mmCIF file of C-alpha atoms in Angstrom:
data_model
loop_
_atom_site.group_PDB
_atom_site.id
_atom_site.type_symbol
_atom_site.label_atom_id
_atom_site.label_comp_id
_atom_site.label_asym_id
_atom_site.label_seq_id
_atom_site.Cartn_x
_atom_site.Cartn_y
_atom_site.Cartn_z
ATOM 1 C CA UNK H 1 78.592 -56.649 -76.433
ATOM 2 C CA UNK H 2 78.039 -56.577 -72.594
ATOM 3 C CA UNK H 3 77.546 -52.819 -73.179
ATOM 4 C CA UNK H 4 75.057 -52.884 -75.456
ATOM 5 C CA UNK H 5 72.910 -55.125 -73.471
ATOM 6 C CA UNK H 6 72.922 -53.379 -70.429
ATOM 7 C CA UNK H 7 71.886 -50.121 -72.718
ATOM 8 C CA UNK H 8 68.839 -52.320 -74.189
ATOM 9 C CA UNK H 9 68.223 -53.257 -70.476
ATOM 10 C CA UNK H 10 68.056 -49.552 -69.142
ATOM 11 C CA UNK H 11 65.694 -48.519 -71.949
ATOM 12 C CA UNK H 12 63.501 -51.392 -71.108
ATOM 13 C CA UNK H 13 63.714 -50.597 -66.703
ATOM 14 C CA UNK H 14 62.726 -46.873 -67.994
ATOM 15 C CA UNK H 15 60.160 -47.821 -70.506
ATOM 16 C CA UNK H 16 58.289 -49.628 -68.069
ATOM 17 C CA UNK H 17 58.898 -46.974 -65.632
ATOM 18 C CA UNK H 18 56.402 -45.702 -67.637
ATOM 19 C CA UNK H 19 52.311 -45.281 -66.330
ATOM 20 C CA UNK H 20 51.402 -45.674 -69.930
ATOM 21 C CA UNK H 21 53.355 -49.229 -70.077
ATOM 22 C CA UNK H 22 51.150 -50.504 -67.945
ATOM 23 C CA UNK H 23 48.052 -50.626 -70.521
ATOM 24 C CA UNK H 24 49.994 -53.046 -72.442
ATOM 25 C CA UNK H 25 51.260 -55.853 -69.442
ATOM 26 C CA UNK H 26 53.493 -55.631 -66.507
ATOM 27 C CA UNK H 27 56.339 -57.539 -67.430
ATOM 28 C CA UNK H 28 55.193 -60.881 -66.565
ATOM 29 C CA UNK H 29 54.736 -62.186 -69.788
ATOM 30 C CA UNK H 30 57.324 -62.908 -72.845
ATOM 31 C CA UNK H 31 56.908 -64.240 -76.239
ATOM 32 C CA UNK H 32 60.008 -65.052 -78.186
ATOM 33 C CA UNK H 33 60.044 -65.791 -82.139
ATOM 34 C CA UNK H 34 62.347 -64.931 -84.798
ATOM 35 C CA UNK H 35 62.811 -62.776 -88.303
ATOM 36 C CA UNK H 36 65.084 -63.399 -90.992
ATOM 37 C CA UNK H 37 67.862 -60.890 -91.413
ATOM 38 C CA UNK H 38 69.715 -60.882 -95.115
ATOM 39 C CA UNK H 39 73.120 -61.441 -95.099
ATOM 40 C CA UNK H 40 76.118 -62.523 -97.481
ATOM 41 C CA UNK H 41 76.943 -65.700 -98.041
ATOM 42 C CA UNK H 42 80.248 -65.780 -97.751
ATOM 43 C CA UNK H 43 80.445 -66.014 -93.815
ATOM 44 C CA UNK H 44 80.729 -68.362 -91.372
ATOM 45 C CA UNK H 45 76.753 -68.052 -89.977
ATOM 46 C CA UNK H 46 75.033 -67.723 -93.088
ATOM 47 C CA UNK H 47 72.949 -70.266 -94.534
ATOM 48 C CA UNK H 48 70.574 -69.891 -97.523
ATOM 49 C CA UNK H 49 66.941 -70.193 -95.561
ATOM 50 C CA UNK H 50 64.713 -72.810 -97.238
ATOM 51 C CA UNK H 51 61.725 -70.330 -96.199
ATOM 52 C CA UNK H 52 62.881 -67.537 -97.771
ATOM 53 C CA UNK H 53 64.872 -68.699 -100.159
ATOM 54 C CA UNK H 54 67.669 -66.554 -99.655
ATOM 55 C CA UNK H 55 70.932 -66.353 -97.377
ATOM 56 C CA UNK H 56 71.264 -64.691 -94.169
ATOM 57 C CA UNK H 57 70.227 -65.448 -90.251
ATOM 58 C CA UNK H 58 67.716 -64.946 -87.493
ATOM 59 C CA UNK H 59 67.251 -62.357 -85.410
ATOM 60 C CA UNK H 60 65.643 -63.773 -82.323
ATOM 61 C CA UNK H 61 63.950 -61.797 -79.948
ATOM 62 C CA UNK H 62 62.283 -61.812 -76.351
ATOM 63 C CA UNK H 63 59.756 -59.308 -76.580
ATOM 64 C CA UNK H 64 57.800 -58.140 -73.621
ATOM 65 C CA UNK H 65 53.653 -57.886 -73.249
ATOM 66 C CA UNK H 66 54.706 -54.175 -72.718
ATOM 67 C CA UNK H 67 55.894 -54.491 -76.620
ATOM 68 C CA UNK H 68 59.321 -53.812 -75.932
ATOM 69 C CA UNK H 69 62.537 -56.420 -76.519
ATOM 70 C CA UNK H 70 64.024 -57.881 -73.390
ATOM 71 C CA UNK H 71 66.891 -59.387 -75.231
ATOM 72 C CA UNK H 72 67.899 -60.647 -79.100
ATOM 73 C CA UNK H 73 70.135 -63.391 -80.738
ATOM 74 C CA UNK H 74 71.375 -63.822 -83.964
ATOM 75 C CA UNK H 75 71.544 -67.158 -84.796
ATOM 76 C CA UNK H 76 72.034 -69.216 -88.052
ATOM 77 C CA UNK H 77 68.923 -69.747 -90.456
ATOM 78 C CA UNK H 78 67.395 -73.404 -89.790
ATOM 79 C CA UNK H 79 68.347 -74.111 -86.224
ATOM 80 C CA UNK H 80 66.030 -75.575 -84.003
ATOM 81 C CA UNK H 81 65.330 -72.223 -82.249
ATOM 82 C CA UNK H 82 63.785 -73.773 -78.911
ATOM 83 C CA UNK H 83 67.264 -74.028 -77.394
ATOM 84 C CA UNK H 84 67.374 -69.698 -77.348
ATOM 85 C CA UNK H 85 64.477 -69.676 -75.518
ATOM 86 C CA UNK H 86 66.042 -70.386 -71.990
ATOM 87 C CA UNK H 87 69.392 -68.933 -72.829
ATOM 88 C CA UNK H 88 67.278 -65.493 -73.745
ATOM 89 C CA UNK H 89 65.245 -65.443 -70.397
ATOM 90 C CA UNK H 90 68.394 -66.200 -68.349
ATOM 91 C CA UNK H 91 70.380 -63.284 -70.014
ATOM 92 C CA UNK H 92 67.888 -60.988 -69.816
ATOM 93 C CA UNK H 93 69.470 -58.313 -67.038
ATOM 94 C CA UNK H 94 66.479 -55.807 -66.588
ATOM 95 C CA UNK H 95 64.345 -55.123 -63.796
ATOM 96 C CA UNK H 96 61.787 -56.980 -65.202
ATOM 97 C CA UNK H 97 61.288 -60.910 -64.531
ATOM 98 C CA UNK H 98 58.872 -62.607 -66.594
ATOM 99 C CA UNK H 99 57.851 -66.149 -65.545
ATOM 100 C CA UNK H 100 55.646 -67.088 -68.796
ATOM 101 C CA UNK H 101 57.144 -67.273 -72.113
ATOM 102 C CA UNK H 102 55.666 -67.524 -75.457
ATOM 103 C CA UNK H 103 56.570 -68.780 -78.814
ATOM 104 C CA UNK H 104 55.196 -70.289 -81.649
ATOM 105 C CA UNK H 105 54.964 -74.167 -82.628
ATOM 106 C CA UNK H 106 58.995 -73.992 -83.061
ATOM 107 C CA UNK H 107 59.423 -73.228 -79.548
ATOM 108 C CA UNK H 108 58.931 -76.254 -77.945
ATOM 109 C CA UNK H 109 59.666 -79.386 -77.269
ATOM 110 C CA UNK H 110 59.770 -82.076 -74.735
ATOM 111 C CA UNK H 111 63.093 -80.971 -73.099
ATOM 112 C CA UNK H 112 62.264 -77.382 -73.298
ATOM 113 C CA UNK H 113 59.003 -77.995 -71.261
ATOM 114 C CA UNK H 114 60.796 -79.707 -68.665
ATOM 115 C CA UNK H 115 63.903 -77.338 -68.643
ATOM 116 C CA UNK H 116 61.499 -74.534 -68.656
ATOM 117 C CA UNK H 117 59.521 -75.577 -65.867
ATOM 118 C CA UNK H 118 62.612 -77.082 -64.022
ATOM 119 C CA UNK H 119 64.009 -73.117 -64.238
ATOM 120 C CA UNK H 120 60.455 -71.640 -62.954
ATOM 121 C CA UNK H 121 59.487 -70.353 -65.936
ATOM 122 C CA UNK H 122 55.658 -71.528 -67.707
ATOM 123 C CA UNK H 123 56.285 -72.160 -71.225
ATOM 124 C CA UNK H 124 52.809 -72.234 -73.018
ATOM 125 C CA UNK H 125 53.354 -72.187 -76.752
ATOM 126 C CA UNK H 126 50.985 -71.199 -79.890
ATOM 127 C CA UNK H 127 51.342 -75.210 -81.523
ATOM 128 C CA UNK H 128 49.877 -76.317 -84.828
ATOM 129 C CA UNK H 129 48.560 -79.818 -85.781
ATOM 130 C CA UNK H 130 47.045 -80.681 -82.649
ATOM 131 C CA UNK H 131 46.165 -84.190 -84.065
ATOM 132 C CA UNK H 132 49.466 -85.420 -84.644
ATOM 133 C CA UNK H 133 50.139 -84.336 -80.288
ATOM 134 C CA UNK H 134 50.483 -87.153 -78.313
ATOM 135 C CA UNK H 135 48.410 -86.451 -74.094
ATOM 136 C CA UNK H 136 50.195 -88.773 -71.918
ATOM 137 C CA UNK H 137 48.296 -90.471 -68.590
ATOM 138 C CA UNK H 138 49.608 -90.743 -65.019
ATOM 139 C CA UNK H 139 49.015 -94.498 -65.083
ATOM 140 C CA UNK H 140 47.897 -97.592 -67.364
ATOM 141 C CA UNK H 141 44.402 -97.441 -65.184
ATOM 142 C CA UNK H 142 43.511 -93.912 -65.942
ATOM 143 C CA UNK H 143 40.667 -92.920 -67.881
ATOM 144 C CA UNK H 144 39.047 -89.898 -68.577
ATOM 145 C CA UNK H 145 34.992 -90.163 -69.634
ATOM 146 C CA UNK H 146 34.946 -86.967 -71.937
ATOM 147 C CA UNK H 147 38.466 -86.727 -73.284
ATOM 148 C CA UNK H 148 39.817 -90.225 -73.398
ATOM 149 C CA UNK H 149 40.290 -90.010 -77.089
ATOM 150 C CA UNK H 150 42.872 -87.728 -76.320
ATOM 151 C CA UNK H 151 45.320 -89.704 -75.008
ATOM 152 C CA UNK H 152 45.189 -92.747 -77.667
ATOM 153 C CA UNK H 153 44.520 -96.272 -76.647
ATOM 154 C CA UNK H 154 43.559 -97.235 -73.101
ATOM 155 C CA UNK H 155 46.495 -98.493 -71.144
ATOM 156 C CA UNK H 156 49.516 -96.829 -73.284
ATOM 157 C CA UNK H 157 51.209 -93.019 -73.568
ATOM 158 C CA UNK H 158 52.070 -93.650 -69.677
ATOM 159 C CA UNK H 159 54.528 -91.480 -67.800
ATOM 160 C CA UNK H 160 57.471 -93.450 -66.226
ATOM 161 C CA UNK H 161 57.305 -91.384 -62.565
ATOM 162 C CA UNK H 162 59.395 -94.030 -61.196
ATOM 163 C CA UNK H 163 62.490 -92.837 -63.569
ATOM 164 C CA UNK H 164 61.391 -89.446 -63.282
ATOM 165 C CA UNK H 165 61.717 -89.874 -59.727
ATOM 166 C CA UNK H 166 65.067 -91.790 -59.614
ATOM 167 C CA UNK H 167 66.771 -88.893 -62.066
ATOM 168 C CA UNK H 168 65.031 -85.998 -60.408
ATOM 169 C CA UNK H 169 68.264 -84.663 -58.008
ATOM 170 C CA UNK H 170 70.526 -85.165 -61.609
ATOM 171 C CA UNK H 171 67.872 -83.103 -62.878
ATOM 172 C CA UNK H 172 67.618 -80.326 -60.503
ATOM 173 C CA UNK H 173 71.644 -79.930 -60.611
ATOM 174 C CA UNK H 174 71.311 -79.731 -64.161
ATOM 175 C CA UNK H 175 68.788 -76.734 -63.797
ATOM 176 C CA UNK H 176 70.896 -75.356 -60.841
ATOM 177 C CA UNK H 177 74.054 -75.396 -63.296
ATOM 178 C CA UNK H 178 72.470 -73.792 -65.838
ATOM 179 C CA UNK H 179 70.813 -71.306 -63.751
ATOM 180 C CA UNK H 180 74.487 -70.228 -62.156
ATOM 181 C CA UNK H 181 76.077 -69.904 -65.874
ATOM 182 C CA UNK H 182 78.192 -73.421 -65.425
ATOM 183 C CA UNK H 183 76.326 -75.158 -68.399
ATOM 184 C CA UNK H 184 75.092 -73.143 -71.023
ATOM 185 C CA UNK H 185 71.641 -73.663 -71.940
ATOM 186 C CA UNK H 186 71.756 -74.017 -75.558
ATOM 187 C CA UNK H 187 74.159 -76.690 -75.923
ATOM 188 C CA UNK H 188 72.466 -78.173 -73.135
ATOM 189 C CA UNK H 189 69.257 -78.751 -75.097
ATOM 190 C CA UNK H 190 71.088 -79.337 -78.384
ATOM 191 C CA UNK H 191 72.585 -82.366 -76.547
ATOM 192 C CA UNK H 192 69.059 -83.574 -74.992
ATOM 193 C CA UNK H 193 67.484 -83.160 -78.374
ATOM 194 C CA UNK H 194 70.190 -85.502 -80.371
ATOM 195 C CA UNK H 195 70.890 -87.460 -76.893
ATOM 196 C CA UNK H 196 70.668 -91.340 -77.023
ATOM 197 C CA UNK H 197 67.305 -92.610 -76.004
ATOM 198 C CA UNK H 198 68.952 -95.037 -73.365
ATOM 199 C CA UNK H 199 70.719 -92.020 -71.570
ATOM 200 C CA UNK H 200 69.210 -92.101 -68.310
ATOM 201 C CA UNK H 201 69.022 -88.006 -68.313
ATOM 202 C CA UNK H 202 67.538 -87.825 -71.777
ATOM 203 C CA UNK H 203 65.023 -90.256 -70.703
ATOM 204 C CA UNK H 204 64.152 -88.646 -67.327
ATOM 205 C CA UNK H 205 63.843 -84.822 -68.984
ATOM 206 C CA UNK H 206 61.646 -86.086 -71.787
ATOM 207 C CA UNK H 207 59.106 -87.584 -69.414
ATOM 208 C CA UNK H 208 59.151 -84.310 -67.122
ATOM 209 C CA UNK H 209 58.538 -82.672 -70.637
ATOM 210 C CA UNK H 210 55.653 -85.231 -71.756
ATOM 211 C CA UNK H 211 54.053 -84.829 -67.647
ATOM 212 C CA UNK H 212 54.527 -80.635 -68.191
ATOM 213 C CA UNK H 213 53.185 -80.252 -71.912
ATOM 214 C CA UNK H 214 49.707 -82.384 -71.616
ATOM 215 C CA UNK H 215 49.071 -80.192 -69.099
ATOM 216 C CA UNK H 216 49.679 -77.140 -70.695
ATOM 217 C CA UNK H 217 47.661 -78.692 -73.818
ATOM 218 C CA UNK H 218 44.788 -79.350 -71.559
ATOM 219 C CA UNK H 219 44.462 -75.882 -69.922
ATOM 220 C CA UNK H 220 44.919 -74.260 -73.271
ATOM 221 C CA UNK H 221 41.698 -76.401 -74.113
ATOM 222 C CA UNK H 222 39.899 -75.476 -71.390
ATOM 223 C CA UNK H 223 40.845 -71.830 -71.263
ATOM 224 C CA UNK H 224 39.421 -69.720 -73.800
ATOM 225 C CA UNK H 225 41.122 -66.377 -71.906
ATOM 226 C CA UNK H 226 44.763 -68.004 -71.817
ATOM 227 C CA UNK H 227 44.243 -68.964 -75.550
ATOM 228 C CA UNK H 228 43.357 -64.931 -76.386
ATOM 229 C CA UNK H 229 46.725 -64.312 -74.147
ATOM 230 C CA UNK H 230 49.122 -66.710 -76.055
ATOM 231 C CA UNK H 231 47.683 -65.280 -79.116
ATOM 232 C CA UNK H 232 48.239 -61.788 -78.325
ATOM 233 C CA UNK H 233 51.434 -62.667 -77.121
ATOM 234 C CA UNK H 234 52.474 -64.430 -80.619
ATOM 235 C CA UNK H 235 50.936 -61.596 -82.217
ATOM 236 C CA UNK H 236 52.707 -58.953 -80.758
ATOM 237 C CA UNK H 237 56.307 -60.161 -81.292
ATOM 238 C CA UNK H 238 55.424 -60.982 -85.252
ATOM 239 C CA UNK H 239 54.699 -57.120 -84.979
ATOM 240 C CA UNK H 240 58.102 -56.525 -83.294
ATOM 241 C CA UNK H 241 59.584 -58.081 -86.387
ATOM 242 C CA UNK H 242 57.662 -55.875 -88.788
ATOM 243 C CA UNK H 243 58.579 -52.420 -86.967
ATOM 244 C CA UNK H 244 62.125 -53.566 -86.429
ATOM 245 C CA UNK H 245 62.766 -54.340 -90.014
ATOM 246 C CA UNK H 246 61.434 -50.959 -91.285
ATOM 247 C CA UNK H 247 63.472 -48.997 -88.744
ATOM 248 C CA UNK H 248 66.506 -51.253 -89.651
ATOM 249 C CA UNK H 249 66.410 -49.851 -93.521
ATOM 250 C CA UNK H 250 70.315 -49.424 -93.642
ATOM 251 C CA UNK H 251 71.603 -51.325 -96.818
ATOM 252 C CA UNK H 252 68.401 -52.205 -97.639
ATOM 253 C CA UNK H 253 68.180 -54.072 -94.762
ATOM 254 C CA UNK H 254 71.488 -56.550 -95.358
ATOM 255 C CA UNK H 255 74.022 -57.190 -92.530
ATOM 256 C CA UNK H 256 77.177 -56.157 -95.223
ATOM 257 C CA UNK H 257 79.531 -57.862 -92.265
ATOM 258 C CA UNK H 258 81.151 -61.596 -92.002
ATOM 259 C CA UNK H 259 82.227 -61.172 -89.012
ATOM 260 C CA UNK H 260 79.339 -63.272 -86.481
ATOM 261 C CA UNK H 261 80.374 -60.980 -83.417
ATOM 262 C CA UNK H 262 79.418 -57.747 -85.907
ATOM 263 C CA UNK H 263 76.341 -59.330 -86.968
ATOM 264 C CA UNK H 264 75.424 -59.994 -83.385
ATOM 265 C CA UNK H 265 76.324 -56.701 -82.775
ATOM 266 C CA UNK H 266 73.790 -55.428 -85.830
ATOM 267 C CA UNK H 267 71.129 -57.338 -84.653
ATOM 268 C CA UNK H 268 71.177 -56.056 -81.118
ATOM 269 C CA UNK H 269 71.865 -52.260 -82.234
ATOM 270 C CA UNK H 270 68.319 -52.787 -84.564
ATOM 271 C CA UNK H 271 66.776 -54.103 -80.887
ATOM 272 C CA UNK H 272 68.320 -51.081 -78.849
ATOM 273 C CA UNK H 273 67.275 -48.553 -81.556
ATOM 274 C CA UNK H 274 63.708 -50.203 -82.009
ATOM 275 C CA UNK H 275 63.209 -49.854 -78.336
ATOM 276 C CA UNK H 276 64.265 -46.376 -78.418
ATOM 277 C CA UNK H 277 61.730 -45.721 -80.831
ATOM 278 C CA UNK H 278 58.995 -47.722 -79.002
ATOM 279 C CA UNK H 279 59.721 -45.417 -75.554
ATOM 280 C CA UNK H 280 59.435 -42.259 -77.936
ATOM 281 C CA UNK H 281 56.339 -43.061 -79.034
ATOM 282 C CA UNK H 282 54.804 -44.351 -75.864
ATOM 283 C CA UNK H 283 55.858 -40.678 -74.124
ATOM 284 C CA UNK H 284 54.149 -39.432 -77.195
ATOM 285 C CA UNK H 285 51.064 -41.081 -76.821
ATOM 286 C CA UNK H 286 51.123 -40.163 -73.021
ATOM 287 C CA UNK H 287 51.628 -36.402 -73.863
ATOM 288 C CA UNK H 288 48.640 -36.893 -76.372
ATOM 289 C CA UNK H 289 46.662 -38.926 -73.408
ATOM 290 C CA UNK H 290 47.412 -35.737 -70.865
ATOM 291 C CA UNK H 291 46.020 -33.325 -73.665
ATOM 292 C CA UNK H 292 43.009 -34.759 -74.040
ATOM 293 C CA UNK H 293 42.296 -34.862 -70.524
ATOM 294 C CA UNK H 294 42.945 -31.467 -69.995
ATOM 295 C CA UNK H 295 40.067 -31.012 -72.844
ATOM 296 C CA UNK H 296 37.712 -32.929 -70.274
ATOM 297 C CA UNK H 297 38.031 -36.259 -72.281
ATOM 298 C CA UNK H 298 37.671 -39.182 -70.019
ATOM 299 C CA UNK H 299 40.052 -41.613 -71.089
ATOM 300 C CA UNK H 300 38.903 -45.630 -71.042
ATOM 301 C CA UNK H 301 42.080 -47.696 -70.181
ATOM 302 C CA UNK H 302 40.936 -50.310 -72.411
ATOM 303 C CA UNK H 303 41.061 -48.129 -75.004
ATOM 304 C CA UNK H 304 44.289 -47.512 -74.566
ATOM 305 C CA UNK H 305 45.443 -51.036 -74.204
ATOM 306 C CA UNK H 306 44.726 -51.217 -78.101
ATOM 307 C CA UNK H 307 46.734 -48.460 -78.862
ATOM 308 C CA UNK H 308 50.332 -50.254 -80.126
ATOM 309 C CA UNK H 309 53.542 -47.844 -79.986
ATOM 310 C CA UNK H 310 54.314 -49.708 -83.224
ATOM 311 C CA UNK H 311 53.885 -46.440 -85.179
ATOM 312 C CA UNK H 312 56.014 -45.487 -88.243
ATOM 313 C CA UNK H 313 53.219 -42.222 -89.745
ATOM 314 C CA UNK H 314 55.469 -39.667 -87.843
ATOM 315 C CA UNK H 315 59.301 -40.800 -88.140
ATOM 316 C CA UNK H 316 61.776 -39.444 -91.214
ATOM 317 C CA UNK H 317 64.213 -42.626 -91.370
ATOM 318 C CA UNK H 318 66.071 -40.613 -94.268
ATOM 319 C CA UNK H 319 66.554 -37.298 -91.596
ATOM 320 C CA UNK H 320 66.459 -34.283 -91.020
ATOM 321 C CA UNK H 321 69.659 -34.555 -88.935
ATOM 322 C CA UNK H 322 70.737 -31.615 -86.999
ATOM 323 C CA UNK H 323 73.530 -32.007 -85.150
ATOM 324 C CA UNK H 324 73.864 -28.497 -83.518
ATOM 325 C CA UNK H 325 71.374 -30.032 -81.295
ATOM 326 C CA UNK H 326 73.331 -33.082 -79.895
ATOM 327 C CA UNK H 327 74.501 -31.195 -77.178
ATOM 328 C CA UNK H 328 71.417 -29.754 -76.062
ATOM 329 C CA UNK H 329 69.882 -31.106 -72.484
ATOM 330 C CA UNK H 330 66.565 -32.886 -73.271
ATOM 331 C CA UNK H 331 63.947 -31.928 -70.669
ATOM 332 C CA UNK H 332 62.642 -34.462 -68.245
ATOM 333 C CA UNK H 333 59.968 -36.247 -69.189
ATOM 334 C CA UNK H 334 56.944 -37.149 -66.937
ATOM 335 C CA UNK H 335 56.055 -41.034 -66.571
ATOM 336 C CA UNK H 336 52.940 -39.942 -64.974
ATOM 337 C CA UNK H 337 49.467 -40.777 -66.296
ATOM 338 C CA UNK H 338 46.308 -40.256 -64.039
ATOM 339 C CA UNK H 339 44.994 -43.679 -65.625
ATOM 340 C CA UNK H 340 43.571 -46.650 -63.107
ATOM 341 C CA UNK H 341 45.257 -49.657 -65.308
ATOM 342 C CA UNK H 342 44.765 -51.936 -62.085
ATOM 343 C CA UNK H 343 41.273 -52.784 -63.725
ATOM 344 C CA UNK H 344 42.853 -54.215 -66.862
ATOM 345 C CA UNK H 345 44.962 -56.757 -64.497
ATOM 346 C CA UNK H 346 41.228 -57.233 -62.929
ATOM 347 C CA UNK H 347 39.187 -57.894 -65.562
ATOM 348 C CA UNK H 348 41.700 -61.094 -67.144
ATOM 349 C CA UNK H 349 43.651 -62.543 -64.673
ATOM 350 C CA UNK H 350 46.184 -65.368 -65.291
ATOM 351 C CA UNK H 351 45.034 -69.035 -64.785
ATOM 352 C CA UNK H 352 45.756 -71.518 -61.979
ATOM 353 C CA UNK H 353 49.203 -72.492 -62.276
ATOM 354 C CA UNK H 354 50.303 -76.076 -62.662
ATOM 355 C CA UNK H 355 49.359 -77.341 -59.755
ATOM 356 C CA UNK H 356 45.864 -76.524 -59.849
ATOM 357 C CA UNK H 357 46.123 -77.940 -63.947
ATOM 358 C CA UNK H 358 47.341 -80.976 -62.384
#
């Protein structure tokens, strides 16, 4: 297993070697979300999904704004899949170190706010049914004269900074343990999630979580360029799931295996050899790039950040196979592209960060 993470981590250090990488993000950013893989029944992980109404697991991946997967689970169908957000980020062993993750409405929580944030990483989710969100203010007197409505009736949803403040160094060696591999992070935030609402630590992380997440909801209010990124984000790791399921074809898609270290091991060979694919098709699109400019095309980066390396037209899952050709040294390719992508960083830059949300 340790070996075929550090091969998905090379691919990903050479993909975004890459100039043409660059027209898609720069490794900052990571959305995580996860696609149902079939499975028997008869093992110890599978569970018959109430979604898709059939048996199997997750496969649950970090995907990069450069489209390509940092790391992947495979976890049992109907978890609460917030906990592998943290445990992904923190296993991830490339060169690349985002500090914003993405996920849908699943991925978060008030714990995984606070654990997020308490790690240095900016969790901003994609969350449905605003109405039913509680905002929480700084103090009983606080008021707000356009969005008051937002944070129910005047006087209540108050943060308790005095217990917040009491806990905080229990906190912070929480997030240091974690951070060194003492505690893992998924049974930490199983544990905070079904945690007794009198424990002290529960307590304190929740209101960290309430304090970090009306925040977040606020400046995804008032941001209509972060909203396009979290949506982009979201959208590009539902495409992950697509392309990775159409490569994966083998059995008609089922992992055949009981064993849970072989289906981990499945799910993380579909990741490596999706990524593979991904880095052939962004040299191809390069090589295509360095044609047309040799034709006297000038080539719009922006243009190019809408091309996906998503593509399937060109690939023969079923073969041909020649294996007289194993042997044979492929020649270097060039990462080279004489694109300016600095203006695409330029033209959306991230928000203020928290502090300036504050």
């Amino acid at each position: 297993m340790p070996t075929l993470n550090e091969a998905i981590a090379d691919l990903v250090d050479t993909h975004a070697r890459l100039d043409i990488s660059q027209a898609w993000g720069d490794g900052s950013t990571v959305a995580a979300d996860g696609t149902h893989m079939d499975t028997y029944l008869n093992n110890l992980l599978s569970e018959t999904s109430v979604r898709y109404g059939k048996p199997g697991g997750i496969a649950y991946h970090h995907i990069s704004d450069a489209y390509i997967a940092l790391f992947t689970h495979f976890i049992p169908c109907g978890v609460w899949e917030a906990v592998y957000i943290i445990e992904g980020l923190l296993k991830n062993t490339s060169e690349l170190t985002p500090t914003t993750v993405h996920a849908d409405t699943q991925g978060q929580s008030f714990p995984v706010f606070a654990f997020a944030r308490l790690l240095g990483f900016d969790l901003m989710p994609r969350i449905r049914n605003w109405k039913d969100l509680t905002f929480y203010r700084p103090t009983k007197q606080a008021e707000y004269v356009h969005i008051d409505a937002l944070f129910g009736e005047s006087g209540r949803n108050v943060i308790d900074f005095d217990l917040t403040e009491s806990q905080f160094r229990h906190l912070m060696r929480v997030a240091v343990s974690v951070r060194e591999g003492a505690i893992s992070s998924t049974l930490l935030l199983r544990r905070l999630r079904s945690g007794s609402r009198k424990n002290a630590t529960y307590t304190a992380f929740r209101e960290v979580g309430r304090v970090i997440r009306t925040v977040q909801l606020l400046r995804y209010l008032s941001d209509a360029p972060l909203r396009r990124r979290v949506t982009a984000a979201t959208n590009k790791v539902e495409a992950f799931n697509g392309f990775s399921q159409w490569i994966g074809f083998g059995n008609g898609g089922v992992i055949t295996d009981n064993d849970p270290v072989e289906q981990e091991k499945t799910a993380k060979f579909n990741a490596l050899l999706t990524n593979a694919v991904i880095f052939h098709n962004a040299l191809d699109i390069a090589e295509i790039v360095r044609q047309l400019q040799e034709e006297g095309w000038e080539i719009d980066p922006e243009d190019l950040a809408h091309i996906s390396p998503y593509l399937t037209e060109h690939i023969r899952r079923f073969g041909e196979y020649s294996t007289h050709e194993l042997g044979i040294q492929p020649e270097a390719y060039d990462p080279h592209l004489d694109v300016d992508f600095t203006q695409l960083r330029d033209q959306d830059q991230p928000t203020e960060g928290f502090s300036t949300a504050a």
